[in-house]
Short mmCIF file of C-alpha atoms and ligand atoms in Angstrom, two decimals:
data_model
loop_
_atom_site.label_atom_id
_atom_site.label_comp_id
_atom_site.label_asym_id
_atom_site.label_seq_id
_atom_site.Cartn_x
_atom_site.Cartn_y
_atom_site.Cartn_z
CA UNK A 13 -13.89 -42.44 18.31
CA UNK A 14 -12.48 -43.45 15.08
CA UNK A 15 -15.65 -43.51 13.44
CA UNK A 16 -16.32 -39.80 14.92
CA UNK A 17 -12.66 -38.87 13.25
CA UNK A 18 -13.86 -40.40 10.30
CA UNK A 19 -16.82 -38.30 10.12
CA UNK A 20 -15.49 -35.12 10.97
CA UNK A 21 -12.64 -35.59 7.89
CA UNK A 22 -15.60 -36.72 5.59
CA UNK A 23 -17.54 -33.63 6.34
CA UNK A 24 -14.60 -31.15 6.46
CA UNK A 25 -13.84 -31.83 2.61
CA UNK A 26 -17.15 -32.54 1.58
CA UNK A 27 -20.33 -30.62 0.91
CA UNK A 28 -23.29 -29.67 2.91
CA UNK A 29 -25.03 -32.95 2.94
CA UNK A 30 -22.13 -34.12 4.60
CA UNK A 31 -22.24 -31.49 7.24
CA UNK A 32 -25.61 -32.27 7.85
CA UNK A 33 -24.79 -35.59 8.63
CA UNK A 34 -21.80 -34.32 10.35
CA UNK A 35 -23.73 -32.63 12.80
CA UNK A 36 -26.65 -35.29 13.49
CA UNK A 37 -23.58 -37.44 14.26
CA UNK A 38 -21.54 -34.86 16.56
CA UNK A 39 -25.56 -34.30 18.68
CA UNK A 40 -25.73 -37.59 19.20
CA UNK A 41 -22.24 -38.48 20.46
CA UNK A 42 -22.19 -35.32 22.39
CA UNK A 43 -25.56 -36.69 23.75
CA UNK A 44 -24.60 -40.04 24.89
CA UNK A 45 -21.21 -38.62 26.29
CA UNK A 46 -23.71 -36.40 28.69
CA UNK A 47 -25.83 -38.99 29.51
CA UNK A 48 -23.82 -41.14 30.30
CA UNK A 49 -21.68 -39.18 32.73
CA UNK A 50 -24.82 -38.22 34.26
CA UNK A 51 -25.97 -42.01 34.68
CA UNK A 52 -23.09 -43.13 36.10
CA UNK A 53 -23.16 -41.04 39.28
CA UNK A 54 -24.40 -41.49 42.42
CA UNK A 55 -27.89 -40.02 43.18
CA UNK A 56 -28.66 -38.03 46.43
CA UNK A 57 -30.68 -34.66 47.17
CA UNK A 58 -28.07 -32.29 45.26
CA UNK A 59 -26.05 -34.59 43.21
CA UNK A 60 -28.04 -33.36 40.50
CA UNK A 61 -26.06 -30.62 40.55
CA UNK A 62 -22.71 -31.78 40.11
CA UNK A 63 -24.09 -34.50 38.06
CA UNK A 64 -25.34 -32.04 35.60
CA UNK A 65 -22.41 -29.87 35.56
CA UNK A 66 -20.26 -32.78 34.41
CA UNK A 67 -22.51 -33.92 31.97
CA UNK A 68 -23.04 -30.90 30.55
CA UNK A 69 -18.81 -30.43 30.39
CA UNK A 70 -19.22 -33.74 28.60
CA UNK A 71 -21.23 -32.89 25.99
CA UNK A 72 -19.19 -29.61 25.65
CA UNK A 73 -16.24 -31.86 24.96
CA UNK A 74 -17.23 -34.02 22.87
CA UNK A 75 -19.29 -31.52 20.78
CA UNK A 76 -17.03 -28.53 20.78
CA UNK A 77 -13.81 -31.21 20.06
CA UNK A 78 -15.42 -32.69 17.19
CA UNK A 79 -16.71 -29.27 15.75
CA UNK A 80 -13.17 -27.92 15.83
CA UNK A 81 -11.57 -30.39 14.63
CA UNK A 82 -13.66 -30.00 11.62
CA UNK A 83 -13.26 -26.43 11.43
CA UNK A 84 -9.66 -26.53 11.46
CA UNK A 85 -9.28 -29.43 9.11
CA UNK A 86 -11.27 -27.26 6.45
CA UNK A 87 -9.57 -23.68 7.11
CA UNK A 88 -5.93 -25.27 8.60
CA UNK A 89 -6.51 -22.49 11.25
CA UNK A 90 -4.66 -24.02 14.43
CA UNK A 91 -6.99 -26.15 16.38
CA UNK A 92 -6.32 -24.47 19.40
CA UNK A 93 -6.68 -21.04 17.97
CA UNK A 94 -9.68 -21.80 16.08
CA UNK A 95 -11.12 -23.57 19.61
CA UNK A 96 -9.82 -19.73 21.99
CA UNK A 97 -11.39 -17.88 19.30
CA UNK A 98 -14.77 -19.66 18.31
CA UNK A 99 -15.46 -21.77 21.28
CA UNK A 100 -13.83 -21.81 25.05
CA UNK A 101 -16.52 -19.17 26.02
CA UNK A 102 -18.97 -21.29 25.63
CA UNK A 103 -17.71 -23.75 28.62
CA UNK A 104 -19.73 -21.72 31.27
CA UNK A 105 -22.70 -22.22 29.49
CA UNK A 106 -22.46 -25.84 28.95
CA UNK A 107 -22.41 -26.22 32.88
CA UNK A 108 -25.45 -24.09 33.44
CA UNK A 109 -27.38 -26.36 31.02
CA UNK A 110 -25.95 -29.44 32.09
CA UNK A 111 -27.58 -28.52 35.61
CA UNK A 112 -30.77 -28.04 33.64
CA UNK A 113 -30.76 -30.69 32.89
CA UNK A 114 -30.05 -32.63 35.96
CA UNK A 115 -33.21 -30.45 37.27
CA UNK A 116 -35.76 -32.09 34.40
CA UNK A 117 -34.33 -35.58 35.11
CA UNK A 118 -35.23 -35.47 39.35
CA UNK A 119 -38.39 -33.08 38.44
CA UNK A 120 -39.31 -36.13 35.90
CA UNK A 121 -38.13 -38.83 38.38
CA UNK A 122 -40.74 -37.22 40.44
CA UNK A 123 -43.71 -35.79 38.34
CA UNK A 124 -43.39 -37.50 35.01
CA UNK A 125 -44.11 -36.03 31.74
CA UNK A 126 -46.00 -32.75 33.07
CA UNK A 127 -42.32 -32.48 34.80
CA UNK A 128 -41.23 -31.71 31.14
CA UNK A 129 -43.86 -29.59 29.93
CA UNK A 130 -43.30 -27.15 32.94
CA UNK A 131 -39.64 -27.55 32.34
CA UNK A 132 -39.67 -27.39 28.09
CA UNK A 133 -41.60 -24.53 27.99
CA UNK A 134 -39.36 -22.02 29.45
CA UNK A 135 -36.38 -23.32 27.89
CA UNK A 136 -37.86 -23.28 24.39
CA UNK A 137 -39.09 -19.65 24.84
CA UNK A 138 -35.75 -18.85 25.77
CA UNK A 139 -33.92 -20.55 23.12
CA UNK A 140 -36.40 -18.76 20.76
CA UNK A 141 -35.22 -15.26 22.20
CA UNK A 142 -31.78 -16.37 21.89
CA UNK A 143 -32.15 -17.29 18.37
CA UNK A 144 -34.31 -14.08 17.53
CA UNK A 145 -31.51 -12.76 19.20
CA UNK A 146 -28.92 -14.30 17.03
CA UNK A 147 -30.70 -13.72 13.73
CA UNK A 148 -30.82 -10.01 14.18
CA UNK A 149 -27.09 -9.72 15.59
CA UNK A 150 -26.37 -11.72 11.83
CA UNK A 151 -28.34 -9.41 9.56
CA UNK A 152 -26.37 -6.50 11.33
CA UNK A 153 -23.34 -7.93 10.77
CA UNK A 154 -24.06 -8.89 7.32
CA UNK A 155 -25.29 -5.42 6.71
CA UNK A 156 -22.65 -3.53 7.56
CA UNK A 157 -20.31 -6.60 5.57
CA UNK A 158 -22.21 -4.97 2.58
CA UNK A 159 -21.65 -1.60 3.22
CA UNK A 160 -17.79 -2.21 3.72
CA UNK A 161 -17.92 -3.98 0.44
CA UNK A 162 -19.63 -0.95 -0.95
CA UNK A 163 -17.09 0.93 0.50
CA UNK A 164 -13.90 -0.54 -0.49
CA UNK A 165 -15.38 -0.58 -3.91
CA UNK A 166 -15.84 3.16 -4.09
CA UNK A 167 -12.83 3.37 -2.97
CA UNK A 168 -10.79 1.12 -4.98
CA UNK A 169 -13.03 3.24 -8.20
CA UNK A 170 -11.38 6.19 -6.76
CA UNK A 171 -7.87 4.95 -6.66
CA UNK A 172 -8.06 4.09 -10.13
CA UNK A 173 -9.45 7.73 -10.85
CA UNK A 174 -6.96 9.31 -9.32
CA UNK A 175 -4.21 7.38 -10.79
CA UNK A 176 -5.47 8.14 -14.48
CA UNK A 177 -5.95 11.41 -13.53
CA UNK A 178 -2.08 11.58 -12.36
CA UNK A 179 -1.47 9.73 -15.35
CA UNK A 180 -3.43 11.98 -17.96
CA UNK A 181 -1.48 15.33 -15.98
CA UNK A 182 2.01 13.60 -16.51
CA UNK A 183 1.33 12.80 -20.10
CA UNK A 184 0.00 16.62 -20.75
CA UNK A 185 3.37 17.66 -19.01
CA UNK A 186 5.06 15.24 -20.76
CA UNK A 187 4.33 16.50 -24.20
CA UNK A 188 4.66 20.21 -23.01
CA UNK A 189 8.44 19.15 -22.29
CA UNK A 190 9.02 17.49 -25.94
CA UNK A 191 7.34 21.24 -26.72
CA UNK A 192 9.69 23.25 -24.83
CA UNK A 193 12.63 20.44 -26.04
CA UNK A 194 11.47 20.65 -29.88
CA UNK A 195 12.19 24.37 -30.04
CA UNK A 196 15.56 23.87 -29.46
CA UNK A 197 16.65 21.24 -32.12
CA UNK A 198 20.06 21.45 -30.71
CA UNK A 199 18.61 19.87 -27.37
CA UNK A 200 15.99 17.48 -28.44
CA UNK A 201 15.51 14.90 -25.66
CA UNK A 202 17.50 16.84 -23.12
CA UNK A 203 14.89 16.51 -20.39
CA UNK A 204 14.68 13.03 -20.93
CA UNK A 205 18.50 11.94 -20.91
CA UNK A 206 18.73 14.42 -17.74
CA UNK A 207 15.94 12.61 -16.02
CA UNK A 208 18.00 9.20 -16.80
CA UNK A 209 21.55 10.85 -15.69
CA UNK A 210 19.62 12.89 -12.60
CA UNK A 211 18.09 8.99 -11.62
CA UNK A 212 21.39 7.27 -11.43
CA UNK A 213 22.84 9.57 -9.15
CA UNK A 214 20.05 9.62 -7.23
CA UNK A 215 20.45 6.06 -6.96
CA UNK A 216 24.40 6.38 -6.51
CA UNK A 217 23.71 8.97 -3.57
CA UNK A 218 20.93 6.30 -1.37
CA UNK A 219 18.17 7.93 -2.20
CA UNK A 220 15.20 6.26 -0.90
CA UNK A 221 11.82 5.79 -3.13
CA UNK A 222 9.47 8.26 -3.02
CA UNK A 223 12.96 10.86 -3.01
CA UNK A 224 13.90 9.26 -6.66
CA UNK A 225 10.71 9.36 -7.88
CA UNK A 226 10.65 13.39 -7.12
CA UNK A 227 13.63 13.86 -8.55
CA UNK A 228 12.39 11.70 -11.84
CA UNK A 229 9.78 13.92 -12.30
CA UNK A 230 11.43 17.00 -11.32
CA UNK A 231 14.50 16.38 -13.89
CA UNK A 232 11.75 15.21 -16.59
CA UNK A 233 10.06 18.98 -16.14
CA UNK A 234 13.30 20.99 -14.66
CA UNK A 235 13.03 23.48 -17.85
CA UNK A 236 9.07 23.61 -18.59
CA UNK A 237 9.07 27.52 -17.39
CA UNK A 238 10.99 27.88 -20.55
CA UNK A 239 7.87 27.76 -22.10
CA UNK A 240 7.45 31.58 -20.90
CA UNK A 241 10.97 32.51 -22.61
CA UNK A 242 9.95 34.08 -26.31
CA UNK A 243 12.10 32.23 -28.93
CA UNK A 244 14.72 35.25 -29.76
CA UNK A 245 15.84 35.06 -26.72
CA UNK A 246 15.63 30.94 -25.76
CA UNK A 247 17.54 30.62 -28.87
CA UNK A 248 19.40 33.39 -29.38
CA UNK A 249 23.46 32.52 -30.87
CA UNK A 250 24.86 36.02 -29.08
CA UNK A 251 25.24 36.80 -25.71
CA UNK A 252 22.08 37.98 -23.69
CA UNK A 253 21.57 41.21 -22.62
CA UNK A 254 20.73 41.75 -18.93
CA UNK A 255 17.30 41.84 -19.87
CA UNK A 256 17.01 38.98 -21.14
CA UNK A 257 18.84 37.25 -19.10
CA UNK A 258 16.49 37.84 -16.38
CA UNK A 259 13.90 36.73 -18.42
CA UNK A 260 15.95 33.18 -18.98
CA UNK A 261 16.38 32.86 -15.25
CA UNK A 262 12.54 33.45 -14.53
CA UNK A 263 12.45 29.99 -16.19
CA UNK A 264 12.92 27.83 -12.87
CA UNK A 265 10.22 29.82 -11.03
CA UNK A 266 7.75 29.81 -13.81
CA UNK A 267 8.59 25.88 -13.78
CA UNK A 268 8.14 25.67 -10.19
CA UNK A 269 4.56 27.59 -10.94
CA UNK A 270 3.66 25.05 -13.44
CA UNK A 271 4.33 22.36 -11.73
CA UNK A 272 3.01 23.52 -8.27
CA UNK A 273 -0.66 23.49 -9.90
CA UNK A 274 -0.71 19.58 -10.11
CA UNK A 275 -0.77 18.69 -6.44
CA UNK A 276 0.73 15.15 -6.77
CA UNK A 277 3.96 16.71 -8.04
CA UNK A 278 4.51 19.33 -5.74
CA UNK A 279 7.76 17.03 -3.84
CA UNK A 280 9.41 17.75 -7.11
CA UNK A 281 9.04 21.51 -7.62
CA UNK A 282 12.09 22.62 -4.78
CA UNK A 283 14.26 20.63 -6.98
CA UNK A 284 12.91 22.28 -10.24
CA UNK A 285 13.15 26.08 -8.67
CA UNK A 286 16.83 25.07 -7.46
CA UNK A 287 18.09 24.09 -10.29
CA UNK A 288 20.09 26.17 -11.24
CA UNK A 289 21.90 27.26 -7.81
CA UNK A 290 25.19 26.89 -7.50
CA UNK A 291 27.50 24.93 -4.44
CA UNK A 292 29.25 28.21 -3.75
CA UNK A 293 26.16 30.22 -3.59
CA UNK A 294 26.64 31.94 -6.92
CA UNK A 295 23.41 30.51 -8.49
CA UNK A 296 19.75 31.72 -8.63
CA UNK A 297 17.20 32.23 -7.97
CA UNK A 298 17.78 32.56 -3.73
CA UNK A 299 21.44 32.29 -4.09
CA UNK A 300 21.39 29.15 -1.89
CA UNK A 301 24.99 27.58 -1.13
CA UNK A 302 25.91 23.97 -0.02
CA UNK A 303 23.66 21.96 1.89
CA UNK A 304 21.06 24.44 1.88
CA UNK A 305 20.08 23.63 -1.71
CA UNK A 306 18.06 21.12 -1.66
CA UNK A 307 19.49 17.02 -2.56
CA UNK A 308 17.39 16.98 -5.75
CA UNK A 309 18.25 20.55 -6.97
CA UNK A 310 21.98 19.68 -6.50
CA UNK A 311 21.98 16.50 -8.28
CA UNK A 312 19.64 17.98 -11.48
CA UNK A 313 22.41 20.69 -11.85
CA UNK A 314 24.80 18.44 -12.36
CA UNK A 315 22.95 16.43 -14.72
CA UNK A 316 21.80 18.89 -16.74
CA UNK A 317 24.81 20.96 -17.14
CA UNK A 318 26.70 17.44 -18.14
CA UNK A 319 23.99 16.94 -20.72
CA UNK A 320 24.56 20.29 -22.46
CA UNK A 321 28.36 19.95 -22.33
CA UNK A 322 28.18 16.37 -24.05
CA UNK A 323 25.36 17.87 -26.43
CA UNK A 324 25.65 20.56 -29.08
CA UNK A 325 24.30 23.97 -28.23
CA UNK A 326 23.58 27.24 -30.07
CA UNK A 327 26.60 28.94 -28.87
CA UNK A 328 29.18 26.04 -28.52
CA UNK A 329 29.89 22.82 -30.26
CA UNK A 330 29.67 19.48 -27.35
CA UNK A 331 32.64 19.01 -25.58
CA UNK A 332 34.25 15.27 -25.21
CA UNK A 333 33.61 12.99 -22.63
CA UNK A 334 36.80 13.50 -21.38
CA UNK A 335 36.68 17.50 -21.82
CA UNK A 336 33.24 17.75 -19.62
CA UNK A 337 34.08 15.28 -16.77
CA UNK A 338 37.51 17.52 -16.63
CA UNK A 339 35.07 20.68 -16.69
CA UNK A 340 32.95 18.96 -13.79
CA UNK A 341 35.92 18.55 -11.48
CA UNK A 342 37.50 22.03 -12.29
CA UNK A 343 33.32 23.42 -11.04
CA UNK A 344 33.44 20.91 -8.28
CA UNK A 345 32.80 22.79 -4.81
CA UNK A 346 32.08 25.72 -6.52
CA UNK A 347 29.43 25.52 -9.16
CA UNK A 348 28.60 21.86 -8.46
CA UNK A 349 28.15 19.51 -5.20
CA UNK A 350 31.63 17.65 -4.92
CA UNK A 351 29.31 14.31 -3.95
CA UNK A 352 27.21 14.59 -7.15
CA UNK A 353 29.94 15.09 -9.48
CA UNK A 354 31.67 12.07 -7.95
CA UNK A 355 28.54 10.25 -8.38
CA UNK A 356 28.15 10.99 -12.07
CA UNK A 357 32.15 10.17 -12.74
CA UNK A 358 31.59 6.84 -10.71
CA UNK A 359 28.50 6.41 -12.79
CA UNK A 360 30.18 6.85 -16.34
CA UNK A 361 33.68 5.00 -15.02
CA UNK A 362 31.42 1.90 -14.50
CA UNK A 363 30.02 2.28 -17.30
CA UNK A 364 26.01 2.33 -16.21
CA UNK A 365 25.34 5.20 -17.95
CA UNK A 366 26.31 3.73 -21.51
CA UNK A 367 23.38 3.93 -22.97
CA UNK A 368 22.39 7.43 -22.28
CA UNK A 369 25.86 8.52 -23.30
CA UNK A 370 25.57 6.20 -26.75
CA UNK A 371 22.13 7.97 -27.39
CA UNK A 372 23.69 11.19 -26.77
CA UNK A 373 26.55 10.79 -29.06
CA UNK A 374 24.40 9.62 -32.16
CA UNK A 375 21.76 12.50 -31.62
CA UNK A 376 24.83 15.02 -31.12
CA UNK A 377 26.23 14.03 -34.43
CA UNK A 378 22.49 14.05 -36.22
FE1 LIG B 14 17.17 25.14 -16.50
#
């Protein structure tokens, strides 16, 4: 037995020369296990039967416990799981052979060698159709391991597609932004700083994942339907007219048109055509008030109307920090939601939004 261990460790960590040997040495323990079993009983008229039976359970025990004891020594799969899944269905069939064999011994005890031919020659045909059997069942299954391969390939090829794709779209918006940002010197960068400011609340508020990453996108592109607003009146220093003025609010629509095109963004347009609603219900474009207005489009109001207060404009110089969290709280309920603007003042109290502000102040004062 402790040669058999001995061999079964040797093979498991070895190579297939070793398995061969492996398995010449498992046959012929399983072998003498049968026959001796079988030798050992008592003869009579059926005993064959019984005698068989057991040796063939012999041989299944010895065989099957040596083979998965090698199997699970080399893949430190659980013996017994590797033994349920791989080889306790085979017990019935190691009886039925084991009484095979009992017949061929009392047919030979009887008729001699022809006793084997007549026996052998069934069996053999048999075992052939099994292993025909088995061949074919492998090719299948190695067949359609191919085409899974195949598939998972063309699949993982279009992942990567896609994701440039997405990637290639973001960048294109992403330099139509720094367009729409560039004509306004006064507000180069907003978009991005409101993105950063938009994020943190986000965060502040428990917002899970794929909500955050919405509203990233939607505060990176929440003014890209200013691209539609001709430049006398985007940066026009007097007050608008009513017609214009219409034509500046069209901006969040046009935005949410833009963006609605590019499939993979389309979470993030409510929050871009909401934008500029207010708590109260004063905003546009629906007029929305309080919880109707959507968690994203709430938040990016705040963010972005902090942004221009901290940030020189064409009709006003930037107010302190001081001056525009005092201007938040006075809008609070009204203009803004009361749980974003104590988000943001949270934020800036703690200090996490430092280096937005810093960047802010220096680009202010260029
Ligand atoms: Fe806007």
């Amino acid at each position: 037995m402790a040669l058999a261990v001995c061999v079964v460790d040797w093979s498991a960590r070895r190579g297939k020369v070793y398995q061969a040997v492996f398995n010449v040495g498992v046959i012929v323990l399983s072998t003498i296990a049968g026959a001796t079993v079988y030798a050992f009983l008592p003869g009579g008229a059926w005993a064959f039967v019984a005698g068989g039976a057991l040796a063939g359970a012999s041989y299944y025990a010895v065989n099957i416990g040596l083979l998965t004891t090698a199997i699970a020594l080399e893949t430190t799969e659980r013996w017994r799981d590797t033994f349920r899944a791989r080889f306790a269905w085979l017990f019935p069939h190691y009886l039925l052979y084991g009484v095979v064999g009992g017949m061929v011994a009392v047919a030979y005890d009887v008729a001699g060698v022809l006793a084997l031919f007549v026996f052998a020659v069934p069996l053999i045909l048999v075992r052939k159709a099994q292993l025909d059997y088995i061949n074919h069942t492998e090719e299948s299954v190695r067949r359609l391991r191919e085409a899974a391969e195949t598939i998972e390939r063309q699949n993982e090829s279009l992942r990567r597609a896609n994701q440039l794709l997405r990637d290639r779209a973001t960048e294109a918006m992403e330099s139509l932004v720094a367009v729409v940002d560039a004509r306004d010197t006064y507000t180069a960068g907003h978009s991005r700083r409101v993105q950063g400011i938009a994020v943190a609340i986000g965060r502040e508020l428990a917002l899970d994942g794929p909500e955050l990453e919405s509203l990233s996108f939607a505060a990176l592109f929440h003014d890209i339907g200013k691209v539609a607003v001709p430049d006398d009146v985007l940066l026009k220093s007097g007050p608008l007219d009513d017609t214009e003025w219409w034509i500046v609010r069209e901006h969040s629509e046009e935005g949410e048109r833009i963006i609605g095109h590019l499939g993979f963004l389309a979470d993030a347009t409510p929050a871009i055509r909401h934008h500029h609603e207010h708590f109260d219900g004063g905003g546009y474009p629906d007029g929305l008030r309080g919880q109707e207005i959507p968690v994203g489009a709430r938040i990016l109001h705040v963010a972005d109307a902090f942004d221009s207060m901290i940030t020189n404009r064409v009709y006003r110089q930037a107010l302190s920090l001081d001056e525009a969290i005092a201007e938040l709280r006075r809008a609070s309920g009204s203009q803004f939601c009361p749980s974003c603007v104590a988000a943001l003042e949270k934020l800036i109290a703690s200090g996490a939004l430092a280096h937005i502000l810093d960047v802010n102040s220096s680009s202010a004062a260029a």
